[in-house]
PDB file of C-alpha atoms in Angstrom:
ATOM      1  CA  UNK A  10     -20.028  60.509  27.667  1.00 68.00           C
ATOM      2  CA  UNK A  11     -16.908  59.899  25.446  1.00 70.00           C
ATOM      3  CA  UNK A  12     -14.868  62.745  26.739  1.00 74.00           C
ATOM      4  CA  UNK A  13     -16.018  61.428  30.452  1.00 74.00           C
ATOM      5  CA  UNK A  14     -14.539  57.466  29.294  1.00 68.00           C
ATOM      6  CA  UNK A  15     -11.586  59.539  27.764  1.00 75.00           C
ATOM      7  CA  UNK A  16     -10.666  61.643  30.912  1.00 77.00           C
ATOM      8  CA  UNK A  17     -11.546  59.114  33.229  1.00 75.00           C
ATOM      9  CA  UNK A  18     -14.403  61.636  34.688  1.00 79.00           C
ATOM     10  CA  UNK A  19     -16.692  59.260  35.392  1.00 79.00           C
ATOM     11  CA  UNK A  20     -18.693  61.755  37.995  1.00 86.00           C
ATOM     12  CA  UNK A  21     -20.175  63.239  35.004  1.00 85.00           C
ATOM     13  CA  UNK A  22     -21.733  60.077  34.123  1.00 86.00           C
ATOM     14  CA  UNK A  23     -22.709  59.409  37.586  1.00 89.00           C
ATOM     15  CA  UNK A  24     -24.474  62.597  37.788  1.00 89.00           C
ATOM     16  CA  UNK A  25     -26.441  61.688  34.867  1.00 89.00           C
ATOM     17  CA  UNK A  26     -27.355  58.605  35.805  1.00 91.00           C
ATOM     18  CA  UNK A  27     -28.331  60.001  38.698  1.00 94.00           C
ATOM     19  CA  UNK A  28     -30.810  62.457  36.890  1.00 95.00           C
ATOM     20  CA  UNK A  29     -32.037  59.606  34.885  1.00 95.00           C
ATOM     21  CA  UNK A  30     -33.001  57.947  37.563  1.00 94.00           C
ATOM     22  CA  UNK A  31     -34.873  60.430  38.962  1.00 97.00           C
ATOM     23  CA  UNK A  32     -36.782  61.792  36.121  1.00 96.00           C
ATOM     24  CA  UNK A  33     -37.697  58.064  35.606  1.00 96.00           C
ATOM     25  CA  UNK A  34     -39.079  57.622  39.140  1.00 95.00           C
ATOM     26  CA  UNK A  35     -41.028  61.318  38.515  1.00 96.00           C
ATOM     27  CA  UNK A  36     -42.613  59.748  35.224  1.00 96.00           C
ATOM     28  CA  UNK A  37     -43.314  56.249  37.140  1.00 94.00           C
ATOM     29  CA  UNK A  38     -45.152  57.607  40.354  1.00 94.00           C
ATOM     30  CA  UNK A  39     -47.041  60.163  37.779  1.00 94.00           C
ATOM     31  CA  UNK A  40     -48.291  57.784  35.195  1.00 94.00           C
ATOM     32  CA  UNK A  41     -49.316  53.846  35.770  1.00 88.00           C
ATOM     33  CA  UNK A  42     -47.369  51.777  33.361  1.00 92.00           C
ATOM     34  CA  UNK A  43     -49.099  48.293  33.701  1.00 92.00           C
ATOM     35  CA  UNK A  44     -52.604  48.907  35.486  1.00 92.00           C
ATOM     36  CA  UNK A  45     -52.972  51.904  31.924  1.00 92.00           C
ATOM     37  CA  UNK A  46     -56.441  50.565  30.259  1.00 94.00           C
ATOM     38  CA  UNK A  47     -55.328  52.425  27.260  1.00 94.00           C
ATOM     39  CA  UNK A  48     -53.560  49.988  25.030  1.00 95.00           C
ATOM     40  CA  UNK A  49     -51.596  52.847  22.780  1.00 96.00           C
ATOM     41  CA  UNK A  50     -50.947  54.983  26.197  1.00 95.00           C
ATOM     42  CA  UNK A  51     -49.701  51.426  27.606  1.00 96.00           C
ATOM     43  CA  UNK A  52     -47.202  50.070  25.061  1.00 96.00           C
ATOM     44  CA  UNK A  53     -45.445  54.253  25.162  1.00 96.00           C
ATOM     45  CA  UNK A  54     -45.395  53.747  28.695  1.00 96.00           C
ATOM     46  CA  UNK A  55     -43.374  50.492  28.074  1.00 96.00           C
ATOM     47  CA  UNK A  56     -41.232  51.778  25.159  1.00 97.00           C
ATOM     48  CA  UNK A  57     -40.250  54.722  27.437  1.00 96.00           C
ATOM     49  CA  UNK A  58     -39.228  52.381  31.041  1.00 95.00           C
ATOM     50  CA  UNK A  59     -37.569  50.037  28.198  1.00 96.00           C
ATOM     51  CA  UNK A  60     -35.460  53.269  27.039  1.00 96.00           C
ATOM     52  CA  UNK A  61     -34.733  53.654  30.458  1.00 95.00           C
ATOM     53  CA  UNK A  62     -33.311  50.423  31.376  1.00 93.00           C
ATOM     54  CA  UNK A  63     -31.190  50.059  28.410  1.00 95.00           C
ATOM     55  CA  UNK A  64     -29.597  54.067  28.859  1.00 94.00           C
ATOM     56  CA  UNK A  65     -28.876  53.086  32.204  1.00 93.00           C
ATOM     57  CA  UNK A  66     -27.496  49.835  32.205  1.00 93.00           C
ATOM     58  CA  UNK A  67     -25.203  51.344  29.196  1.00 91.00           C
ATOM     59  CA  UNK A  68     -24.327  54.382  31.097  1.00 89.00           C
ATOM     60  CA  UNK A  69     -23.600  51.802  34.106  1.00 89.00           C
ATOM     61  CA  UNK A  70     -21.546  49.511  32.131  1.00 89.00           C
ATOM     62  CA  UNK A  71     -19.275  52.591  31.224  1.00 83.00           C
ATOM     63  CA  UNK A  72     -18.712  53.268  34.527  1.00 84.00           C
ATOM     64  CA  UNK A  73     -17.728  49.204  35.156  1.00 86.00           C
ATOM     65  CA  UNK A  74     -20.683  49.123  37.626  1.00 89.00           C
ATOM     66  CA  UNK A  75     -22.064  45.478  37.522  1.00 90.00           C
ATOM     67  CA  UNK A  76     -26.103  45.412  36.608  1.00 87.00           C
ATOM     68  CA  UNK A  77     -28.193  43.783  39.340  1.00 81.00           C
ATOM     69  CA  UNK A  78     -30.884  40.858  37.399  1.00 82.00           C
ATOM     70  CA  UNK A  79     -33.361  43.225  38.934  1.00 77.00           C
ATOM     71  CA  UNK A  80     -33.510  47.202  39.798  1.00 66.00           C
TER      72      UNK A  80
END
């Protein structure tokens, strides 16, 4: 990501956010994050769509891409 700010290759970044994105909607249609009955199982489920968000909207801010209040 640095040399990407550095160069000013910011389709690298894209690209990854891209891939982010779509590993994240893989793992959301696979697994239920708020209907889980497991209470451990839940909160990872959480954790991991709260690691998400926050890569992301850091990975968006590099590329000076405004974040939506929702996604």
């Amino acid at each position: 990501l640095e040399q990407s700010v550095n160069t000013l290759e910011l389709s690298s970044i894209a690209k990854y956010c891209f891939h982010l994105a779509q590993t994240f909607n893989t793992f959301y249609q696979k697994y239920q994050v708020m209907n889980e009955k497991d209470p451990q199982r839940k909160n990872l489920r959480i954790v991991i769509t709260y690691l998400f968000r926050h890569q992301l909207t850091r990975a968006l801010h590099l590329m000076g891409i405004e974040i939506p209040m929702r996604m």
